[in-house]
XYZ file of C-alpha atoms in Angstrom:
484
model
C -62.388 18.349 -9.387
C -59.166 20.253 -8.781
C -57.072 20.454 -5.642
C -55.748 23.652 -4.171
C -52.472 23.067 -6.034
C -54.291 23.119 -9.373
C -53.724 19.392 -10.018
C -56.651 17.376 -11.373
C -58.424 14.768 -9.308
C -60.871 12.101 -10.414
C -62.249 8.725 -9.369
C -61.830 5.169 -10.656
C -64.871 4.180 -12.731
C -63.737 0.794 -14.054
C -60.986 -1.774 -13.427
C -60.440 -4.601 -15.938
C -57.142 -6.339 -15.189
C -54.373 -4.021 -16.348
C -56.775 -1.371 -17.681
C -58.168 1.366 -15.439
C -60.808 3.938 -16.410
C -61.106 7.171 -14.444
C -63.656 9.997 -14.538
C -62.593 13.646 -14.298
C -65.281 16.331 -14.089
C -63.096 19.393 -14.674
C -60.873 18.688 -17.643
C -59.050 15.550 -18.751
C -55.329 14.929 -18.144
C -53.343 14.845 -21.447
C -52.374 11.587 -23.145
C -49.286 9.851 -21.632
C -49.704 11.667 -18.298
C -48.936 9.626 -15.198
C -51.811 9.156 -12.713
C -51.550 7.734 -9.193
C -54.232 5.984 -7.162
C -54.762 3.259 -4.555
C -53.402 3.018 -1.024
C -50.645 5.607 -0.472
C -50.919 6.325 -4.218
C -48.940 3.151 -4.836
C -50.707 2.225 -8.080
C -49.499 4.116 -11.145
C -51.258 4.245 -14.504
C -50.630 6.078 -17.784
C -53.337 7.816 -19.834
C -53.760 5.975 -23.152
C -57.178 7.026 -24.501
C -59.777 9.780 -24.075
C -63.136 7.992 -24.248
C -65.365 11.050 -23.847
C -65.260 14.525 -22.306
C -64.946 13.103 -18.787
C -63.398 9.612 -19.048
C -59.858 8.412 -19.688
C -58.703 4.833 -20.226
C -55.283 4.066 -18.761
C -52.797 1.220 -18.896
C -51.465 0.098 -15.520
C -47.719 0.323 -14.927
C -47.998 -1.491 -11.582
C -50.315 -4.346 -10.479
C -53.885 -3.180 -9.828
C -54.699 -5.637 -7.031
C -56.881 -4.087 -4.329
C -58.092 -1.196 -6.487
C -61.848 -0.545 -6.276
C -64.451 1.698 -7.906
C -64.635 5.195 -6.504
C -61.000 5.290 -5.416
C -59.536 8.816 -5.841
C -57.136 9.334 -8.769
C -54.586 12.156 -8.952
C -53.003 13.506 -12.107
C -49.294 14.106 -11.461
C -49.242 16.707 -14.242
C -46.356 15.036 -16.078
C -45.469 11.929 -18.046
C -43.044 9.202 -16.946
C -39.653 10.709 -16.079
C -36.200 9.119 -16.386
C -33.126 10.273 -14.384
C -30.355 11.801 -16.504
C -27.066 12.313 -14.689
C -23.573 10.835 -14.370
C -24.767 9.359 -11.081
C -26.870 6.741 -12.866
C -23.743 4.836 -14.025
C -23.347 1.507 -12.253
C -26.985 1.463 -11.120
C -30.070 -0.627 -11.925
C -33.447 1.013 -12.587
C -37.083 0.170 -13.254
C -39.397 1.885 -15.752
C -40.022 4.772 -13.313
C -36.301 5.556 -13.026
C -36.229 4.212 -9.454
C -33.187 2.223 -8.314
C -33.797 -1.484 -7.678
C -30.264 -2.588 -6.758
C -30.720 -2.257 -2.956
C -28.284 0.636 -2.807
C -28.967 4.193 -1.654
C -31.603 5.943 -3.796
C -30.468 8.713 -6.113
C -31.048 12.255 -4.920
C -30.846 15.639 -6.658
C -30.787 14.255 -10.193
C -32.347 15.882 -13.205
C -35.273 14.041 -14.812
C -36.680 14.151 -18.327
C -39.854 12.868 -19.942
C -39.419 9.542 -21.725
C -41.699 10.738 -24.527
C -39.330 12.653 -26.774
C -39.180 13.283 -30.498
C -36.459 11.759 -32.640
C -33.833 14.167 -33.973
C -34.566 16.262 -37.032
C -32.869 15.259 -40.255
C -30.654 18.366 -40.089
C -29.276 17.239 -36.706
C -28.071 13.825 -37.900
C -24.635 12.911 -39.157
C -24.756 12.539 -42.943
C -21.892 10.076 -43.368
C -22.026 6.340 -42.665
C -19.284 5.214 -40.288
C -18.127 1.853 -38.999
C -18.395 1.233 -35.259
C -15.326 -0.902 -34.486
C -15.718 -3.383 -31.640
C -12.190 -4.810 -31.425
C -13.679 -8.268 -32.126
C -12.196 -9.678 -35.360
C -15.082 -11.732 -36.725
C -17.621 -8.920 -36.228
C -15.462 -6.092 -37.552
C -14.509 -8.026 -40.705
C -17.658 -9.949 -41.665
C -20.535 -8.072 -39.992
C -19.300 -4.530 -39.251
C -21.627 -2.459 -37.095
C -22.876 0.955 -38.141
C -22.116 3.852 -35.824
C -25.573 5.022 -34.823
C -27.182 1.923 -36.340
C -29.045 -1.123 -35.102
C -27.720 -4.696 -35.133
C -29.675 -7.858 -34.377
C -28.121 -10.524 -32.126
C -29.513 -13.989 -32.748
C -28.586 -16.839 -30.422
C -30.034 -19.432 -28.072
C -28.998 -20.312 -24.546
C -25.411 -21.360 -23.935
C -23.791 -20.081 -27.138
C -22.085 -17.057 -25.578
C -24.614 -14.253 -26.022
C -24.085 -12.794 -22.546
C -20.289 -13.098 -22.818
C -20.362 -11.268 -26.150
C -22.550 -8.521 -24.654
C -20.230 -8.015 -21.666
C -17.158 -7.928 -23.958
C -18.802 -5.313 -26.169
C -19.500 -3.233 -23.048
C -15.861 -3.615 -21.939
C -14.519 -2.549 -25.330
C -16.988 0.328 -25.530
C -15.497 1.818 -22.377
C -11.876 1.183 -23.380
C -11.894 2.015 -27.091
C -14.598 4.652 -27.444
C -14.591 6.142 -23.919
C -18.353 5.740 -23.987
C -21.016 4.234 -21.787
C -23.270 1.209 -22.147
C -26.935 0.893 -21.322
C -28.576 -2.515 -21.000
C -32.357 -2.585 -21.375
C -34.137 -5.783 -20.359
C -37.649 -5.888 -21.850
C -39.618 -8.819 -20.455
C -36.488 -10.296 -18.869
C -36.848 -13.206 -16.489
C -35.861 -12.243 -12.942
C -33.198 -14.951 -12.987
C -31.661 -13.650 -16.229
C -31.462 -10.093 -14.924
C -29.833 -11.145 -11.662
C -27.308 -13.394 -13.447
C -26.388 -10.659 -15.935
C -25.901 -8.122 -13.135
C -23.603 -10.516 -11.272
C -21.612 -11.425 -14.404
C -21.093 -7.771 -15.300
C -19.961 -7.086 -11.749
C -17.440 -9.960 -11.894
C -16.228 -8.835 -15.334
C -15.583 -5.311 -14.032
C -17.793 -3.498 -16.576
C -20.663 -2.476 -14.289
C -19.239 0.923 -13.290
C -19.693 2.276 -16.820
C -23.035 0.593 -17.433
C -26.645 1.486 -16.693
C -29.190 -1.341 -16.444
C -32.932 -0.820 -16.884
C -35.441 -3.652 -16.445
C -39.124 -4.180 -17.150
C -39.418 -7.751 -15.934
C -41.541 -10.543 -17.333
C -43.977 -10.578 -14.389
C -44.734 -6.854 -14.638
C -47.784 -5.434 -16.458
C -47.538 -4.998 -20.244
C -47.657 -1.197 -19.849
C -44.404 -1.367 -17.872
C -42.687 -3.599 -20.431
C -43.931 -1.373 -23.252
C -42.374 1.788 -21.769
C -39.093 0.539 -20.307
C -37.336 0.833 -23.671
C -38.171 4.550 -23.793
C -36.745 5.003 -20.270
C -33.422 3.475 -21.376
C -33.430 5.528 -24.586
C -33.918 8.778 -22.674
C -30.853 7.971 -20.560
C -28.880 7.133 -23.717
C -29.892 10.432 -25.345
C -28.570 12.339 -22.337
C -25.080 10.843 -22.728
C -25.145 11.373 -26.512
C -26.483 14.941 -26.591
C -25.372 16.460 -23.264
C -22.165 14.570 -22.478
C -21.291 13.962 -26.147
C -20.261 10.378 -25.437
C -20.853 7.378 -27.662
C -23.455 5.027 -26.210
C -23.856 1.279 -26.731
C -27.514 0.410 -26.153
C -28.206 -3.305 -25.672
C -31.856 -4.389 -25.827
C -33.012 -7.856 -24.823
C -35.517 -8.604 -26.303
C -37.029 -6.331 -28.943
C -39.776 -8.856 -29.749
C -41.047 -8.580 -26.181
C -41.526 -4.847 -26.746
C -43.841 -5.660 -29.673
C -45.498 -8.411 -27.621
C -46.192 -5.992 -24.744
C -47.742 -3.537 -27.219
C -49.946 -6.331 -28.560
C -51.153 -7.215 -25.040
C -51.772 -3.561 -24.258
C -53.684 -2.977 -27.481
C -56.005 -5.878 -26.725
C -56.595 -4.737 -23.143
C -57.437 -1.222 -24.338
C -60.036 -2.649 -26.715
C -58.330 -1.582 -29.955
C -58.955 -3.460 -33.193
C -56.223 -6.064 -33.835
C -54.401 -6.476 -37.132
C -52.832 -9.517 -38.820
C -52.055 -12.454 -36.468
C -53.402 -10.471 -33.504
C -50.728 -7.756 -33.603
C -51.743 -4.185 -32.861
C -52.571 -2.131 -35.962
C -50.108 0.535 -34.751
C -47.144 -1.867 -34.433
C -45.091 -0.330 -37.253
C -45.380 3.228 -35.922
C -44.744 2.187 -32.288
C -41.582 0.284 -33.247
C -40.430 3.198 -35.403
C -40.894 5.645 -32.518
C -38.426 3.545 -30.521
C -35.957 2.684 -33.287
C -35.772 6.113 -34.951
C -34.453 7.691 -31.753
C -31.362 5.459 -32.061
C -29.220 7.655 -34.314
C -25.841 9.345 -34.640
C -25.033 13.057 -34.576
C -21.823 14.820 -35.679
C -20.639 14.701 -32.036
C -21.689 11.278 -30.687
C -23.891 8.289 -31.468
C -26.200 5.702 -29.951
C -25.335 2.311 -31.425
C -27.767 -0.469 -30.573
C -27.454 -4.237 -30.462
C -30.817 -5.933 -30.068
C -31.553 -9.551 -29.283
C -34.243 -10.694 -31.715
C -36.668 -13.567 -31.207
C -38.317 -14.866 -34.374
C -41.741 -16.416 -33.536
C -41.824 -20.080 -34.603
C -38.750 -19.382 -36.801
C -41.135 -17.697 -39.257
C -39.252 -14.867 -40.948
C -42.498 -13.681 -42.564
C -44.095 -12.969 -39.173
C -45.074 -9.253 -39.050
C -42.994 -8.675 -35.897
C -39.871 -10.095 -37.574
C -40.476 -8.252 -40.860
C -40.862 -4.855 -39.182
C -37.870 -5.450 -36.876
C -35.540 -6.536 -39.697
C -36.411 -3.412 -41.692
C -34.675 -1.315 -39.011
C -31.508 -3.449 -38.657
C -28.273 -2.607 -40.444
C -26.459 -5.797 -39.333
C -27.266 -9.283 -38.066
C -24.938 -11.277 -35.796
C -25.863 -14.956 -35.648
C -24.371 -17.169 -32.931
C -23.925 -20.835 -33.853
C -24.311 -23.692 -31.374
C -22.207 -25.906 -33.634
C -19.255 -23.487 -33.531
C -19.622 -23.166 -29.753
C -19.461 -26.965 -29.400
C -16.193 -26.934 -31.390
C -14.675 -24.327 -29.057
C -14.654 -21.607 -31.726
C -15.416 -18.564 -29.580
C -16.925 -16.071 -30.159
C -19.340 -18.480 -31.836
C -20.394 -16.009 -34.547
C -21.496 -17.830 -37.703
C -19.461 -16.150 -40.478
C -21.792 -17.324 -43.256
C -25.124 -16.443 -41.617
C -24.063 -13.062 -40.207
C -24.222 -10.051 -42.491
C -24.116 -6.255 -42.535
C -25.462 -3.614 -44.907
C -22.259 -1.687 -44.195
C -20.131 -4.302 -45.977
C -19.961 -2.494 -49.325
C -16.869 -1.117 -51.107
C -18.135 2.469 -50.839
C -18.289 2.302 -47.018
C -15.606 -0.153 -45.847
C -13.278 0.223 -48.839
C -12.281 -2.147 -51.637
C -9.648 -4.053 -49.636
C -11.951 -4.829 -46.688
C -14.787 -5.859 -49.009
C -12.511 -8.088 -51.116
C -11.025 -9.867 -48.074
C -14.459 -10.408 -46.484
C -15.866 -11.902 -49.691
C -12.847 -14.185 -50.088
C -13.252 -15.389 -46.487
C -16.913 -16.188 -47.131
C -16.091 -18.068 -50.348
C -13.382 -20.095 -48.626
C -15.564 -21.019 -45.637
C -18.554 -21.801 -47.888
C -16.395 -24.156 -49.998
C -15.227 -25.883 -46.802
C -18.851 -26.403 -45.740
C -19.632 -27.995 -49.120
C -16.637 -30.339 -48.830
C -17.318 -31.539 -45.285
C -19.629 -34.380 -46.352
C -17.059 -35.701 -48.829
C -14.321 -35.524 -46.184
C -16.509 -37.365 -43.651
C -17.259 -40.198 -46.084
C -14.076 -40.541 -48.127
C -11.370 -38.654 -46.270
C -9.048 -35.847 -47.281
C -7.105 -38.088 -49.650
C -9.958 -38.081 -52.202
C -9.933 -34.289 -52.554
C -8.098 -32.529 -55.325
C -4.984 -30.558 -54.471
C -6.877 -27.250 -54.752
C -9.762 -28.445 -52.568
C -7.345 -29.743 -49.948
C -5.637 -26.362 -49.874
C -9.031 -24.637 -49.514
C -9.909 -26.837 -46.532
C -6.618 -26.143 -44.742
C -6.976 -22.425 -45.455
C -10.564 -22.395 -44.118
C -9.608 -24.184 -40.909
C -6.848 -21.657 -40.258
C -9.273 -18.807 -40.891
C -11.784 -20.326 -38.453
C -9.154 -20.483 -35.739
C -7.780 -17.016 -36.417
C -11.306 -15.570 -36.079
C -11.442 -16.837 -32.481
C -10.355 -14.397 -29.801
C -9.742 -14.400 -26.022
C -12.002 -11.931 -24.201
C -11.125 -9.616 -21.328
C -14.347 -10.549 -19.546
C -13.442 -14.267 -19.517
C -9.847 -13.975 -18.300
C -10.765 -15.257 -14.839
C -12.271 -18.420 -16.361
C -9.854 -19.211 -19.195
C -6.577 -17.886 -17.817
C -5.888 -16.285 -21.209
C -5.392 -12.493 -21.302
C -8.021 -10.663 -23.359
C -7.167 -9.171 -26.741
C -8.540 -6.187 -28.626
C -7.651 -6.290 -32.311
C -7.780 -3.284 -34.605
C -9.573 -3.642 -37.917
C -6.315 -3.199 -39.837
C -4.604 -5.972 -37.847
C -7.551 -8.306 -38.377
C -7.673 -7.672 -42.128
C -3.904 -8.113 -42.417
C -4.055 -11.469 -40.622
C -6.875 -12.836 -42.784
C -5.170 -11.645 -45.976
C -1.928 -13.365 -45.060
C -3.766 -16.625 -44.293
C -5.630 -16.421 -47.623
C -2.256 -15.940 -49.332
C -1.046 -19.201 -47.709
C 1.649 -17.433 -45.719
C 0.797 -19.670 -42.732
C 0.230 -22.916 -44.653
C 3.101 -24.593 -42.792
C 2.095 -23.302 -39.352
C 0.101 -25.664 -37.106
C -3.592 -24.728 -36.802
C -3.307 -24.471 -33.034
C -0.887 -21.560 -33.345
C -3.720 -19.457 -34.826
C -6.280 -20.364 -32.155
C -7.241 -17.780 -29.516
C -4.740 -15.107 -30.497
C -5.024 -11.384 -31.207
C -2.944 -10.179 -34.165
C -1.487 -12.631 -36.663
C 2.099 -12.001 -35.520
C 1.337 -13.849 -32.267
C 1.131 -17.044 -34.313
C 4.846 -16.767 -35.108
C 5.702 -16.848 -31.410
C 3.452 -19.858 -30.858
C 5.068 -21.661 -33.792
C 8.569 -21.149 -32.378
C 7.432 -22.477 -28.993
C 5.518 -25.393 -30.522
C 5.079 -28.339 -28.116
C 6.059 -31.767 -29.300
C 2.438 -32.856 -29.653
C 1.520 -30.137 -32.140
C 2.358 -32.262 -35.167
C -0.854 -34.167 -34.484
C -2.855 -30.952 -34.650
C -2.857 -30.916 -38.444
C -4.038 -34.532 -38.551
C -7.307 -33.829 -36.711
C -10.647 -34.792 -38.197
C -10.995 -32.173 -40.959
C -14.759 -32.623 -41.153
C -14.853 -30.187 -38.238
C -16.259 -32.609 -35.646
C -13.358 -32.288 -33.246
C -12.927 -29.298 -30.940
C -10.673 -26.515 -32.206
C -8.030 -27.188 -29.614
């Protein structure tokens, strides 16, 4: 039946957990339309399937507790809508675009459907560009693509959140852009801690946070990424600002789709994944692009199920990534922050045609030097430095100086470390690494290269060298001691 306003009304005909079926006698609501039902229309569902000429099957976006057969259902006449306005900066939202930060609700803001097409090929920028972060180890060894996707791999306690907040800080300062954090299947504790840390670091005012939490229905977790993307597209296309989109965790998006597919009664594919996984992931990822005016650059935390890189979820996710940033617990334990593993991290952008011959040559020489050091560590641990050849000894000393130069004090950790943050241009970072590789700092103590910005700061540290610094070069060169 239809109401006087022309909106469609139906009744609940089946409730199975997070799946609701509703019967409409005068026309079905379109796919992806938002329906409301329950007490005070507090239960919201999204049309997923048309079963016959009168029945729709919907996925629940809110818990369905208390819903019963025969309950009236109203078609809102539109899909999920996300707020798009400058007012959303500094706020926290759920999948419906409602604020959940206990502040005043937003009023008089424009809203757009979260179901949008990716840009046409003619609207995209045709030239690959580097997205500089101001962080030496990333810009040199795993440069990000402007408008591309990068995977962030790291367990608890290795500095993932600190790296995310520093990237947000540098995004605002260097690119005059905004950052959007999307938590897909986040634990409530993680979301609250991240909000507080961003507030303390002073980056919240230029950040939007969107959460679909772990305890919410799979339909909510499956759509929250599209809500964040719609906000990001507004800043890219309307405001012409660069956007840094951080997604944690992209695997939980696939996992939510798998749950939803099973609940809707669709035929599963390999290992229980939904047969539409590739197209669903592409619909999300292909909207993350760059235009001639601005770009959405994404960094996505990636969970690999059971460390199996052949898992379908991992294979399909990796096919979209242009860079991988791997955080190492071993480097974190040595005090080498940011704890990015220079040998495991990589980027498709690191080719001579994109970054230039000099950048490519320096990056490859750094990798060779650090890889040789790794191979020599066992010999050093068993026999000592004295048993190495002169060339190998020089390689080890060079590698240790490179490791320390690739550390960097962050703006977002100033209050904890007492060290002022540093942003380093790509040219400065390349110049410093080249001079170390050329043994220009072979006589300088290693400590003078630790936690600095540009290489010239090491000269000042060398002149002010404390009396105990002579011992710095006699540390355990197997790498078991902390960097400082």
